Coordinates of C-alpha atoms in Angstrom, one line a residue:
M1 CA -8.9 -6.6 24.2
T2 CA -6.1 -5.0 22.3
F3 CA -6.8 -3.9 18.7
A4 CA -5.0 -5.7 16.1
L5 CA -4.9 -5.4 12.2
R6 CA -3.0 -7.7 10.0
A7 CA -2.6 -7.2 6.2
Q8 CA -1.5 -10.6 4.9
G9 CA -0.1 -11.5 1.5
I10 CA -1.4 -8.2 -0.1
R11 CA -1.0 -8.1 -3.8
K12 CA -2.0 -5.1 -6.1
S13 CA -1.3 -4.4 -9.7
F14 CA -2.0 -1.2 -11.9
G15 CA -2.1 -1.5 -15.6
G16 CA -0.8 -5.0 -15.5
V17 CA 2.2 -4.1 -13.5
E18 CA 2.2 -5.5 -9.9
V19 CA 3.3 -2.9 -7.3
L20 CA 2.8 -5.0 -4.2
H21 CA 4.0 -8.4 -4.1
G22 CA 2.5 -10.4 -1.2
V23 CA 3.2 -7.9 1.6
D24 CA 2.4 -8.5 5.1
L25 CA 1.8 -5.6 7.8
D26 CA 0.9 -5.8 11.6
A27 CA -0.7 -2.9 13.4
V28 CA -1.2 -3.4 17.2
G29 CA -2.9 -1.2 19.8
G30 CA -0.4 0.5 22.0
S31 CA 2.5 0.5 19.5
V32 CA 3.9 2.8 16.9
L33 CA 4.9 1.1 13.5
A34 CA 7.2 3.3 11.4
L35 CA 6.7 2.6 7.7
L36 CA 9.5 3.5 5.4
G37 CA 10.5 3.2 1.9
E38 CA 11.5 5.4 -1.1
N39 CA 8.7 7.0 -3.1
G40 CA 7.2 4.3 -5.3
A41 CA 8.2 1.5 -2.8
G42 CA 4.4 0.8 -2.3
K43 CA 3.7 2.5 1.1
S44 CA 0.8 4.6 -0.2
T45 CA -0.9 1.7 -2.1
L46 CA -0.7 -0.6 1.0
V47 CA -2.2 1.9 3.4
K48 CA -5.0 2.9 0.9
I49 CA -5.8 -0.7 0.8
I50 CA -6.0 -1.0 4.6
A51 CA -8.2 2.3 4.5
G52 CA -10.5 0.7 1.8
D53 CA -9.5 3.3 -1.0
Y54 CA -8.0 0.4 -3.2
T55 CA -9.2 -3.2 -3.6
P56 CA -6.3 -5.7 -3.3
D57 CA -5.8 -8.4 -6.2
G58 CA -4.8 -10.9 -3.5
G59 CA -4.4 -11.4 0.3
A60 CA -6.6 -10.3 3.1
V61 CA -6.9 -7.7 5.8
I62 CA -7.6 -9.4 9.2
V63 CA -9.1 -7.4 12.2
G64 CA -9.2 -9.5 15.3
D65 CA -10.8 -12.7 14.2
E66 CA -12.5 -11.3 11.2
S67 CA -10.9 -11.5 7.6
F68 CA -11.7 -9.4 4.6
A69 CA -10.6 -10.0 1.1
A70 CA -11.3 -6.2 0.6
L71 CA -12.5 -3.2 2.5
T72 CA -14.6 -0.2 1.6
P73 CA -13.9 3.2 3.0
I74 CA -17.1 2.8 5.2
D75 CA -15.9 -0.6 6.3
A76 CA -12.5 0.6 7.4
Q77 CA -14.0 3.6 9.3
K78 CA -16.4 1.2 11.2
L79 CA -13.4 -1.0 12.0
G80 CA -11.6 2.1 13.4
V81 CA -9.1 2.8 10.6
A82 CA -8.3 6.6 9.9
I83 CA -5.6 8.3 7.7
I84 CA -4.2 11.7 8.3
F85 CA -2.9 12.9 5.1
Q86 CA 0.1 15.2 4.7
E87 CA -2.2 17.6 2.9
F88 CA -4.9 18.6 5.3
Q89 CA -8.4 17.5 4.7
D90 CA -10.1 20.2 6.9
A91 CA -12.4 23.1 6.4
P92 CA -10.4 26.2 7.3
T93 CA -13.3 28.6 7.4
L94 CA -15.1 26.4 10.0
T95 CA -14.5 26.3 13.7
V96 CA -12.5 23.6 15.4
A97 CA -15.6 22.1 16.9
E98 CA -17.4 22.0 13.4
N99 CA -14.3 20.3 11.9
I100 CA -14.3 17.8 14.5
S101 CA -18.0 16.7 13.9
M102 CA -17.6 17.4 10.1
G103 CA -19.9 14.7 8.3
R104 CA -21.9 13.9 11.5
I105 CA -23.2 17.2 12.8
P106 CA -25.6 16.5 15.7
N107 CA -29.1 18.1 15.4
R108 CA -32.3 18.5 17.3
F109 CA -35.6 18.8 15.5
G110 CA -33.9 19.3 12.2
L111 CA -31.6 22.1 13.6
V112 CA -27.9 22.0 14.3
D113 CA -27.4 21.2 18.0
W114 CA -24.5 23.8 18.6
P115 CA -24.1 23.1 22.4
E116 CA -23.5 19.4 21.5
V117 CA -21.1 20.3 18.7
N118 CA -19.0 22.4 21.1
R119 CA -19.4 19.8 23.9
R120 CA -18.2 16.9 21.7
A121 CA -15.1 18.9 20.7
R122 CA -14.3 20.1 24.1
K123 CA -14.6 16.5 25.5
I124 CA -12.2 14.9 22.8
L125 CA -9.8 17.7 23.2
D126 CA -9.7 17.3 26.9
E127 CA -9.2 13.7 26.7
L128 CA -6.2 14.3 24.5
G129 CA -4.8 17.0 26.7
V130 CA -5.1 19.6 24.0
D131 CA -5.6 23.3 24.9
I132 CA -7.3 24.5 21.6
G133 CA -10.6 26.5 21.8
P134 CA -13.5 24.6 20.0
R135 CA -14.9 28.0 18.8
R136 CA -11.6 28.9 17.0
T137 CA -11.6 29.2 13.3
V138 CA -9.2 26.5 11.9
S139 CA -7.5 29.0 9.6
T140 CA -6.2 30.9 12.6
L141 CA -4.4 27.8 14.0
R142 CA -0.8 27.0 13.6
V143 CA 0.1 24.1 11.2
G144 CA 0.8 21.7 14.2
E145 CA -2.6 22.6 15.8
R146 CA -4.6 21.9 12.6
Q147 CA -2.9 18.5 12.5
I148 CA -4.0 17.8 16.0
V149 CA -7.6 18.8 15.2
E150 CA -7.5 16.3 12.2
I151 CA -6.5 13.6 14.7
A152 CA -9.0 14.6 17.1
R153 CA -11.7 14.4 14.5
A154 CA -10.6 10.8 13.7
L155 CA -10.5 9.7 17.3
S156 CA -13.9 11.3 18.0
R157 CA -15.2 8.6 15.5
R158 CA -13.6 6.0 17.9
A159 CA -10.6 5.3 15.5
K160 CA -8.4 2.6 16.7
L161 CA -5.8 2.7 14.1
L162 CA -4.3 6.1 13.0
I163 CA -2.0 6.2 9.9
L164 CA 0.0 9.3 9.9
D165 CA 1.5 10.4 6.5
E166 CA 4.7 12.4 6.8
P167 CA 3.2 14.3 9.8
T168 CA 6.1 16.4 10.5
A169 CA 6.7 17.6 6.9
A170 CA 5.5 21.2 7.5
L171 CA 6.1 21.4 11.3
S172 CA 8.6 23.4 13.1
H173 CA 11.0 21.7 15.5
H174 CA 8.8 22.8 18.5
E175 CA 5.6 21.7 16.8
A176 CA 7.1 18.3 15.9
E177 CA 8.2 17.9 19.5
R178 CA 4.6 18.5 20.7
L179 CA 3.3 16.0 18.1
F180 CA 5.6 13.3 19.2
A181 CA 4.5 13.9 22.9
F182 CA 0.8 13.6 21.7
I183 CA 1.6 10.4 19.7
R184 CA 3.1 8.8 22.8
R185 CA 0.0 9.7 24.7
L186 CA -2.3 8.1 22.0
R187 CA 0.0 5.0 22.0
D188 CA -0.4 4.7 25.9
Q189 CA -4.1 5.0 25.4
G190 CA -4.0 1.8 23.2
V191 CA -4.2 3.4 19.8
A192 CA -2.4 1.7 17.1
I193 CA -0.3 3.9 14.9
I194 CA 1.3 3.6 11.6
Y195 CA 3.8 6.4 11.0
I196 CA 5.0 7.1 7.6
T197 CA 8.0 9.3 7.4
H198 CA 11.3 9.9 5.2
R199 CA 13.1 11.3 8.3
L200 CA 15.0 8.5 9.9
D201 CA 15.9 10.4 13.0
E202 CA 12.0 10.3 13.9
V203 CA 12.0 6.5 13.6
F204 CA 14.2 6.2 16.7
R205 CA 12.5 9.1 18.5
I206 CA 8.9 7.8 18.2
A207 CA 8.5 4.4 16.9
D208 CA 8.5 0.9 18.5
R209 CA 8.8 -1.2 15.4
V210 CA 9.8 -0.4 11.8
Q211 CA 9.0 -1.9 8.4
V212 CA 10.7 -1.0 5.1
L213 CA 9.2 -1.6 1.7
R214 CA 11.4 -1.7 -1.5
D215 CA 9.9 -2.2 -5.0
G216 CA 6.7 -3.5 -3.6
S217 CA 8.1 -6.1 -1.1
E218 CA 9.2 -6.1 2.5
A219 CA 12.9 -5.4 2.8
L220 CA 13.1 -5.2 6.6
S221 CA 10.8 -5.7 9.7
A222 CA 12.2 -5.4 13.1
A223 CA 11.9 -3.7 16.6
V224 CA 13.6 -0.4 16.5
T225 CA 16.0 -1.3 19.2
D226 CA 17.2 -4.1 16.9
T227 CA 18.3 -2.0 14.0
D228 CA 20.3 1.2 13.1
R229 CA 20.3 4.0 10.6
P230 CA 22.7 2.5 8.1
S231 CA 20.5 -0.8 7.9
L232 CA 17.4 1.3 7.3
I233 CA 19.0 3.2 4.5
E234 CA 20.4 -0.1 3.0
A235 CA 16.9 -1.7 3.2
M236 CA 15.3 1.3 1.5
V237 CA 17.8 1.7 -1.4
G238 CA 19.1 -1.9 -1.7
R239 CA 22.7 -1.0 -1.2
R240 CA 24.9 0.1 1.5
L241 CA 25.1 3.9 1.9
T242 CA 27.2 5.7 4.5
E243 CA 25.9 8.9 6.0
L244 CA 26.8 12.0 3.9
P245 CA 29.9 13.4 5.4
R246 CA 30.5 17.1 5.9
P247 CA 31.3 18.5 2.3
A248 CA 35.1 18.6 1.7
P249 CA 36.5 22.1 1.9
V250 CA 36.2 24.2 -1.2
E251 CA 39.7 23.9 -2.7
A252 CA 39.2 26.5 -5.5
E253 CA 39.8 30.1 -4.4
L254 CA 36.5 31.8 -4.1
P255 CA 35.8 35.3 -5.7
A256 CA 36.4 38.2 -3.2
K257 CA 33.0 39.7 -4.0
P258 CA 29.7 37.7 -3.5
V259 CA 27.4 37.2 -6.2
I260 CA 24.5 37.8 -4.1
R261 CA 24.3 39.7 -0.6
W262 CA 21.8 40.9 1.9
Q263 CA 23.3 43.9 3.9
D264 CA 21.4 45.0 7.1
A265 CA 18.1 43.8 5.3
S266 CA 14.7 43.8 6.7
S267 CA 11.3 42.7 5.4
S268 CA 8.2 43.8 7.2
D269 CA 7.7 41.4 10.2
D270 CA 9.6 38.6 8.5
F271 CA 13.1 39.4 9.3
T272 CA 15.3 42.1 10.6
D273 CA 18.9 43.5 10.0
V274 CA 20.0 40.4 8.1
S275 CA 23.5 40.3 6.6
I276 CA 24.2 37.1 4.4
E277 CA 26.4 36.6 1.3
V278 CA 27.0 33.8 -1.0
R279 CA 30.0 33.5 -3.5
I280 CA 30.1 31.6 -6.8
G281 CA 31.4 28.1 -6.0
E282 CA 29.9 27.5 -2.6
I283 CA 26.7 26.1 -1.0
V284 CA 25.4 28.3 1.9
A285 CA 22.5 27.2 4.0
I286 CA 20.2 29.5 6.1
Y287 CA 19.0 27.2 9.0
G288 CA 16.1 28.0 11.2
K289 CA 12.9 26.7 12.5
L290 CA 9.6 27.4 10.6
G291 CA 8.9 31.1 11.3
S292 CA 12.6 32.0 11.9
G293 CA 12.7 34.0 8.6
A294 CA 15.0 31.6 7.0
A295 CA 12.6 30.9 4.1
E296 CA 11.5 34.6 3.8
V297 CA 15.2 35.8 3.2
G298 CA 15.4 33.3 0.3
E299 CA 12.2 34.5 -1.2
T300 CA 13.5 38.1 -1.4
A301 CA 16.1 37.0 -3.9
Y302 CA 13.3 36.0 -6.2
G303 CA 11.1 39.0 -5.8
L304 CA 8.6 37.1 -3.8
R305 CA 8.6 39.7 -1.0
P306 CA 10.4 43.1 -0.8
V307 CA 13.3 44.2 1.2
D308 CA 11.9 47.2 3.1
R309 CA 15.2 48.4 4.7
G310 CA 18.8 47.7 4.0
T311 CA 20.0 46.3 0.7
L312 CA 19.9 43.3 -1.5
E313 CA 22.7 43.1 -4.1
I314 CA 23.3 40.9 -7.0
D315 CA 26.7 41.1 -8.8
A316 CA 27.6 44.0 -6.6
E317 CA 24.6 46.0 -7.8
R318 CA 21.9 47.1 -5.5
V319 CA 18.6 45.8 -6.9
T320 CA 14.8 46.2 -6.1
L321 CA 12.9 43.2 -7.5
S322 CA 9.3 43.8 -8.3
G323 CA 8.5 40.2 -8.6
P324 CA 9.8 36.8 -9.9
L325 CA 10.5 38.2 -13.3
G326 CA 12.9 40.6 -11.7
G327 CA 14.7 37.6 -10.0
I328 CA 14.9 35.6 -13.1
G329 CA 16.2 38.5 -15.1
K330 CA 19.0 39.0 -12.6
G331 CA 20.0 35.2 -13.1
V332 CA 18.3 33.8 -9.9
G333 CA 16.6 30.3 -10.2
F334 CA 14.2 29.4 -7.4
L335 CA 12.7 26.2 -5.9
P336 CA 9.7 26.9 -3.5
A337 CA 9.0 24.8 -0.5
E338 CA 5.6 23.8 -1.9
R339 CA 6.3 22.3 -5.3
K340 CA 2.6 21.9 -6.3
A341 CA 1.5 25.3 -5.4
G342 CA 4.5 27.4 -6.3
G343 CA 6.7 25.8 -8.8
A344 CA 5.4 22.5 -10.7
F345 CA 2.8 22.4 -13.5
M346 CA 1.4 19.1 -12.5
V347 CA -0.9 18.3 -15.4
R348 CA 1.7 19.4 -17.9
P349 CA 4.6 17.3 -19.5
V350 CA 7.9 17.1 -17.8
A351 CA 9.6 18.7 -20.9
E352 CA 7.3 21.8 -20.6
N353 CA 8.2 22.1 -16.9
V354 CA 11.9 22.1 -17.7
S355 CA 11.5 24.6 -20.5
V356 CA 9.1 27.1 -19.2
A357 CA 11.7 29.6 -17.9
S358 CA 13.6 29.4 -21.1
W359 CA 10.8 29.9 -23.5
P360 CA 11.9 33.5 -24.4
R361 CA 15.4 32.1 -25.6
M362 CA 13.7 29.1 -27.2
A363 CA 11.1 31.1 -29.2
V364 CA 11.6 31.3 -33.0
L365 CA 10.9 34.7 -34.3
G366 CA 9.8 35.7 -30.9
Q367 CA 6.7 33.5 -30.8
L368 CA 7.0 29.9 -31.9
I369 CA 8.1 27.2 -29.5
T370 CA 8.2 23.6 -30.6
F371 CA 7.9 20.6 -28.5
V372 CA 11.1 19.2 -30.2
Q373 CA 12.9 22.1 -28.5
E374 CA 11.4 21.3 -25.1
A375 CA 12.0 17.6 -25.4
R376 CA 15.7 18.4 -26.2
A377 CA 16.0 20.5 -23.1
Y378 CA 14.5 17.8 -20.9
R379 CA 16.8 15.1 -22.2
R380 CA 19.6 17.3 -21.6
W381 CA 19.1 17.1 -17.8
H382 CA 17.3 13.7 -17.5
E383 CA 20.5 11.7 -17.1
W384 CA 22.7 14.5 -15.6
L385 CA 20.2 14.8 -12.6
G386 CA 19.3 11.2 -12.4
I387 CA 15.5 11.8 -13.1
R388 CA 13.9 8.3 -12.5
S389 CA 11.1 8.3 -15.1
R390 CA 10.2 6.8 -18.5
N391 CA 12.6 9.2 -20.1
D392 CA 9.5 10.4 -21.9
P393 CA 9.4 14.1 -22.5
R394 CA 5.5 13.8 -22.6
Q395 CA 5.2 12.2 -19.3
L396 CA 3.0 14.4 -17.0
M397 CA 4.7 16.0 -14.1
G398 CA 2.1 14.7 -11.7
T399 CA 3.0 11.1 -12.4
L400 CA 6.6 11.4 -11.0
S401 CA 7.5 11.0 -7.2
G402 CA 8.2 14.2 -5.1
G403 CA 12.0 13.6 -5.5
N404 CA 11.9 13.4 -9.3
Q405 CA 9.6 16.4 -9.5
Q406 CA 12.2 18.3 -7.5
K407 CA 14.8 17.2 -9.9
V408 CA 12.7 18.4 -12.9
L409 CA 12.4 21.8 -11.3
L410 CA 16.2 21.9 -10.7
G411 CA 16.6 21.2 -14.4
R412 CA 14.4 24.2 -15.2
W413 CA 17.0 26.6 -13.8
L414 CA 20.0 24.6 -15.2
E415 CA 18.5 25.0 -18.7
R416 CA 18.0 28.7 -17.9
N417 CA 21.7 28.8 -17.0
S418 CA 20.9 30.6 -13.6
K419 CA 24.1 31.8 -11.8
V420 CA 22.3 31.7 -8.4
L421 CA 20.1 29.1 -7.1
V422 CA 17.8 29.6 -4.1
L423 CA 16.1 26.4 -2.8
I424 CA 13.5 26.5 0.0
E425 CA 13.2 23.2 1.8
P426 CA 14.7 21.4 -1.1
T427 CA 14.2 17.9 0.1
R428 CA 10.9 18.2 2.0
G429 CA 9.0 14.9 1.5
V430 CA 11.9 13.5 -0.6
D431 CA 13.1 9.8 0.0
V432 CA 16.7 9.0 1.1
G433 CA 18.0 8.0 -2.3
A434 CA 16.7 11.1 -4.0
R435 CA 18.0 13.4 -1.3
Q436 CA 21.4 12.0 -2.0
D437 CA 21.1 12.5 -5.7
I438 CA 20.0 16.1 -5.2
Y439 CA 22.8 16.9 -2.8
A440 CA 25.4 15.4 -5.3
A441 CA 23.9 17.5 -8.0
L442 CA 24.1 20.7 -6.0
R443 CA 27.8 19.9 -5.2
R444 CA 28.6 19.5 -8.9
L445 CA 26.9 22.6 -9.6
A446 CA 28.8 24.6 -7.1
E447 CA 32.0 23.2 -8.5
Q448 CA 30.9 24.4 -12.0
G449 CA 30.5 27.9 -10.7
V450 CA 27.0 28.2 -9.5
A451 CA 26.3 30.1 -6.2
I452 CA 23.8 28.1 -4.1
L453 CA 21.7 29.3 -1.1
I454 CA 19.5 26.7 0.7
S455 CA 16.8 27.8 3.3
T456 CA 16.1 24.7 5.5
S457 CA 14.5 23.8 8.8
D458 CA 16.2 20.3 8.5
Y459 CA 19.4 20.6 10.6
E460 CA 20.8 17.3 9.0
E461 CA 20.3 18.8 5.5
A462 CA 22.5 21.8 6.5
V463 CA 25.2 19.6 8.0
Q464 CA 25.4 17.4 5.0
V465 CA 25.4 19.9 2.2
A466 CA 26.6 23.3 3.2
D467 CA 29.9 24.9 3.3
R468 CA 28.6 27.5 5.5
V469 CA 25.5 27.9 7.6
Y470 CA 23.8 31.0 8.8
V471 CA 21.5 30.2 11.8
M472 CA 18.3 32.3 12.3
A473 CA 15.9 32.7 15.0
K474 CA 13.1 35.1 15.5
G475 CA 13.8 36.9 12.4
R476 CA 17.5 37.5 13.0
V477 CA 20.8 35.8 12.1
V478 CA 22.1 34.7 15.4
T479 CA 25.4 33.1 14.2
E480 CA 27.5 31.9 11.3
V481 CA 28.9 28.6 11.5
T482 CA 31.5 27.1 9.1
G483 CA 33.7 24.2 8.6
D484 CA 33.9 21.3 11.1
A485 CA 32.0 23.6 13.5
V486 CA 28.9 22.8 11.5
T487 CA 27.2 20.1 13.7
S488 CA 23.6 19.1 14.5
A489 CA 24.2 20.0 18.1
R490 CA 25.7 23.4 17.2
L491 CA 22.8 24.4 14.8
L492 CA 20.1 23.1 17.3
E493 CA 21.8 25.0 20.2
A494 CA 22.1 28.2 18.1
S495 CA 18.5 28.1 16.9
G496 CA 17.2 27.6 20.4
G497 CA 16.4 24.0 20.0

């Protein structure tokens, strides 16, 4: 019998505010359902109800012929529901086999049955067609391999419904392709899959059906073959949006000298003989798959890694940056790929997050900083950047969606009046509407005289926002593309994709 789960009329409120308004969802064995929606649309709440993490206020979850007003995590696991989160839930210091059996290690006479631990892992990996050694330590695996181990752990518990949350967010193009092939095999084996993503091209690559939530209600549900990209975008944001075209050519005459330049620059094993330059008033992208060196080049501008050979110049002056303070002192603002780990103070107010890089300027008598000053700084950029929040400077950073967190971090460097902005994967995990807001803000900043460098593994991002694109592969710049020559096909071809 084919596995089938139906969420019917699901309602959920938090603090008296209803966030799901009677939502339905169907997951069927042998089918991939893409679940879309902007951050805050209700996707996470809905799948957490299915997984038993939240109790709904109304509706039911129906599995086969059995109806449940609510599930517990143990109920959901027994029914075959498993979530693979964007942030791994593994134990990096343990082996692959130990991770697969985690929480249910077999034993004999009170001792761990290590042969059975490894046999169980080998069996499920062979069934999935995965060539990963059970005795390998998880920390030595590539990101894509760690993700597959998480899926293997779920399937070893006889999971019949897999919920994948932004599974390609941190994967290279090659790893994403392997994951897609893996998902197709699972689908063909009868597994039901709910695939949560912000990347619309993936919907048409991997899904059979698509459902869009907007403001806690269903905005669209259709077979993938019966819809298109503009319809999905319209369903998500509630208005018709066209694809971002190539940026119009910069009309203002650019300065002859770049504000930041790498000349035959190398850094350890990360990149070699890189020559890249960015002028005031333009947006330049470095496009490359994860591991190409694109992100690492950007990190040298902020002092996060050294330039060992060749030169890095800012304002025509050769610089050696000893750390982020060096980059900040030279007028460089930086947004890391991992907001939570490298940029945002999640448990501090948004006003403090905006102001932190400007504290030396704000300090009265070199010591005292008032919240009034920080609040003023936050409000200065709240509307300009289109930050969707309560407009409360005391609101905690962690309560904002990913896209709005990114806007707050961008406001940090605008308040600092940085002349160079370096952004690594600036819209990773950011919904469609927030992406367009960020792209529009970057274009306005470029027109106002800021030099912007983006390091990205998203070829669509490079096409939509950059005036020029340097393509990197295996630590080297393989080509520079400009104007109408910047196309998805050209970038993928040049990067080896």
